[in-house]
Structures are given as structure tokens and as C-alpha cells.
One Martini backbone bead per residue (centre of mass of N, CA, C, O) as a GRO file, in nm:
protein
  126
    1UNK     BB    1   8.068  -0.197   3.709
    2UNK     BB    2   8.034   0.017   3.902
    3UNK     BB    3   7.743   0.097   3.837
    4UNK     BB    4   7.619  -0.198   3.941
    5UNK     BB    5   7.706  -0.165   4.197
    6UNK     BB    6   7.574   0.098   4.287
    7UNK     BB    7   7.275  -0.009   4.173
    8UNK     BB    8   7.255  -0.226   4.383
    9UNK     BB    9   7.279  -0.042   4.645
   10UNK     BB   10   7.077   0.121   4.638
   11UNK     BB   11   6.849  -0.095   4.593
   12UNK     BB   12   6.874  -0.151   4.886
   13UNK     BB   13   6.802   0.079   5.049
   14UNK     BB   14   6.525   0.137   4.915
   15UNK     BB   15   6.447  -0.170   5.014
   16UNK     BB   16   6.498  -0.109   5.296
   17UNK     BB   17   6.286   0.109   5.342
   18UNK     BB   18   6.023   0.028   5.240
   19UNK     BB   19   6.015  -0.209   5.430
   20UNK     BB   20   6.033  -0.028   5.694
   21UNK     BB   21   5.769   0.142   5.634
   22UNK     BB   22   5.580  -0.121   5.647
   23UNK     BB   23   5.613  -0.197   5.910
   24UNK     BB   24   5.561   0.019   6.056
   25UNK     BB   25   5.280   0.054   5.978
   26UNK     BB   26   5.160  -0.218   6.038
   27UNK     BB   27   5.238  -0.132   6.370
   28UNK     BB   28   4.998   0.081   6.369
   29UNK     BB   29   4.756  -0.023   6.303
   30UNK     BB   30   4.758  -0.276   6.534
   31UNK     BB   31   4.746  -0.104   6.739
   32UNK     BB   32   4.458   0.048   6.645
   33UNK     BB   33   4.318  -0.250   6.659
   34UNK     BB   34   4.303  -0.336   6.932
   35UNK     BB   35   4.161  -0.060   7.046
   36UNK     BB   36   3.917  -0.081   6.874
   37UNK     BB   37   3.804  -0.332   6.962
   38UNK     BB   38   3.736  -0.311   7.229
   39UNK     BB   39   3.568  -0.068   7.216
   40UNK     BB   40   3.361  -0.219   7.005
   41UNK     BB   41   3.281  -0.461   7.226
   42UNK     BB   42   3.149  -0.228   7.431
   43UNK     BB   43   2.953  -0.116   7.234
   44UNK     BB   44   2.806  -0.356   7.136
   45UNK     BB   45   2.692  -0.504   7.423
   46UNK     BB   46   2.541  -0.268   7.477
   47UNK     BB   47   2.332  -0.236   7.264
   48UNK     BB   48   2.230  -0.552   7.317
   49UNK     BB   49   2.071  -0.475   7.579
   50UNK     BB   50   1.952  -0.226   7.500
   51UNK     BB   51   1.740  -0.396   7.301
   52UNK     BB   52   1.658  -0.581   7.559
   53UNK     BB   53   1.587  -0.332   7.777
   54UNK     BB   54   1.847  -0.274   7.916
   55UNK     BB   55   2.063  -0.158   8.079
   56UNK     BB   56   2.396  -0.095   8.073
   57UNK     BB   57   2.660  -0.103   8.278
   58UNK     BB   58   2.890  -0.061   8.100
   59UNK     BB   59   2.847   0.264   8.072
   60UNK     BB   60   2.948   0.385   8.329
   61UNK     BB   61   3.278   0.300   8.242
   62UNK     BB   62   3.211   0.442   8.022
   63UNK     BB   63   3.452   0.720   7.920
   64UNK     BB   64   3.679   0.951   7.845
   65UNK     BB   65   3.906   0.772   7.926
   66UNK     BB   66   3.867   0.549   7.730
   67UNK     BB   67   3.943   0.739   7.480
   68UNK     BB   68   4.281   0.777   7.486
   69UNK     BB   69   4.432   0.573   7.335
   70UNK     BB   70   4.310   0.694   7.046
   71UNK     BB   71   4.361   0.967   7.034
   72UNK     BB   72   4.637   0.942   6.970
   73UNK     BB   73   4.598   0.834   6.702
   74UNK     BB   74   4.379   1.100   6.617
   75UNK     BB   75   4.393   1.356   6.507
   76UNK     BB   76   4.232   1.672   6.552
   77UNK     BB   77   3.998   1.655   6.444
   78UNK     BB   78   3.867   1.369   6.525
   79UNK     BB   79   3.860   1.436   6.813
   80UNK     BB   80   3.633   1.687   6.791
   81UNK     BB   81   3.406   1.457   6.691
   82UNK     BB   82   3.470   1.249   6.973
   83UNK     BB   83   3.382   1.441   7.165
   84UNK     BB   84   3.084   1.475   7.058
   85UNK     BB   85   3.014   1.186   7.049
   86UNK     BB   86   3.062   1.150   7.383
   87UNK     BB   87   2.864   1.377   7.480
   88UNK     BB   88   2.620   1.191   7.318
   89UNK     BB   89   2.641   0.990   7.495
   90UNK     BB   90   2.625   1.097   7.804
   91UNK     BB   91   2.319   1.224   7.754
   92UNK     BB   92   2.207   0.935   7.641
   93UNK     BB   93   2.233   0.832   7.988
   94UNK     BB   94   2.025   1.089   8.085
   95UNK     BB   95   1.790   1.046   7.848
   96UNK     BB   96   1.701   0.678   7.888
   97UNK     BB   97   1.579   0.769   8.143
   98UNK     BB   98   1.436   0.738   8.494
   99UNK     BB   99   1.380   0.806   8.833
  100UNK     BB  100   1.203   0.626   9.030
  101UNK     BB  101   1.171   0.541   9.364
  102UNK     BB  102   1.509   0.424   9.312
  103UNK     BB  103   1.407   0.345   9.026
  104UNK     BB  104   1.534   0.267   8.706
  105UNK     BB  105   1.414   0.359   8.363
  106UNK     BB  106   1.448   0.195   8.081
  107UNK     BB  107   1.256   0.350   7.797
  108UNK     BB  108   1.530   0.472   7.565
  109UNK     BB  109   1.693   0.236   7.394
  110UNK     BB  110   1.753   0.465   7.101
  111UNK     BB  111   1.938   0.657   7.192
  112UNK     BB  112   2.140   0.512   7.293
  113UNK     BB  113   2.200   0.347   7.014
  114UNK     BB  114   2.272   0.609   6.858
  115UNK     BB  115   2.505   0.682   6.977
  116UNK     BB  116   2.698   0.390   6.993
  117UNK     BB  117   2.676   0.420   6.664
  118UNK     BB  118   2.791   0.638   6.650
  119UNK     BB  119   3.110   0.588   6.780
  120UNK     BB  120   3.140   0.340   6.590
  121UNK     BB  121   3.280   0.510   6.362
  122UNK     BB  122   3.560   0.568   6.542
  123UNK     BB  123   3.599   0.213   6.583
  124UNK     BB  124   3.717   0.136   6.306
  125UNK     BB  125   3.884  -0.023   6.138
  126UNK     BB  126   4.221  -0.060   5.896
   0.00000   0.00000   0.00000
């Protein structure tokens, strides 16, 4: 009779451990699906727009602090292949295109949609 309490008090704990594990993973989960959700949504939007031949204005305010949230997600790898990610996004926003008399040229819009499209593969849900 001891041994079956002990072993039920024992079961519940374990499974209440396991429980708290799973809803922990469950709620960090879903903040970096929140996270990269934006990012990816603002990434697409960019693409589309690309594709249509106009540069995208919000290029310009997507920089490298806009992946801070996500960086606290991400590995120290995961992070240092982000950075050349977005290094290669930043140089792809000054190589799509050139200024003549005032006027920006958006002529290399396949630049930026491959920049745009390697960013996109550190913003996957999970």
C-alpha cells in the first residue's frame, strides 16, 4: 500500500514536470512564430513589389535592428549567418538599382528578391 502511494505521488510529479516542459516549449515556440511572422510578412510584401518592378519603400526601414528579436531566438551560429543574410540584403538594396539626375532606377529587381528570399529562410515558423 506504501509502494502504490509513493508510486502515484512519484506519477504525478513526473507528470506534472512534463507538463510544465511542454507548455514552456509551447510558449517560446509561439513567441518566435509571432516574431518571425512580422519579419516574414514584411519580407514578402517587399518581394511582391519587387517582382512588380518598383522598389519597396519599406526597405529602407527593414535594417539590422529590426532582427533583434529574433537574434535573441537564434543560436550564436543561426545569429552569424543572419548577419551575412542581412549584410547581403543591405548591399542587394544598393546594387537593384542607381540615381540619375534625382531620379532612382530600379532596374536589378531579381538582386533584391534573392537577397529578400535567403532572409526568408531564417524567418520559418516552427
Amino acid at each position: 500500500m506504501l509502494s502504490e502511494l509513493a508510486t502515484g505521488i512519484v506519477g504525478i510529479l513526473v507528470g506534472g514536470l512534463v507538463g510544465n516542459r511542454l507548455a514552456i516549449g509551447r510558449d517560446r515556440r509561439k513567441e518566435y512564430n509571432e516574431i518571425v511572422d512580422a519579419l516574414h510578412e514584411r519580407l514578402e510584401s517587399q518581394a511582391l513589389i519587387a517582382q512588380k518592378g518598383q522598389f519597396p519603400n519599406d526597405a529602407h526601414s527593414l535594417d539590422n535592428a529590426s532582427f533583434i528579436p529574433l537574434r535573441r531566438k537564434l543560436s550564436n551560429r543561426q545569429n552569424k549567418k543572419l548577419d551575412v543574410a542581412i549584410e547581403g540584403y543591405a548591399a542587394a538594396k544598393q546594387q537593384c538599382g542607381y540615381f540619375e539626375t534625382g531620379l532612382y532606377h530600379f532596374n536589378k529587381a531579381e538582386i533584391l528578391i534573392a537577397a529578400i528570399r535567403k532572409l526568408q529562410t531564417f524567418v520559418k515558423q516552427r
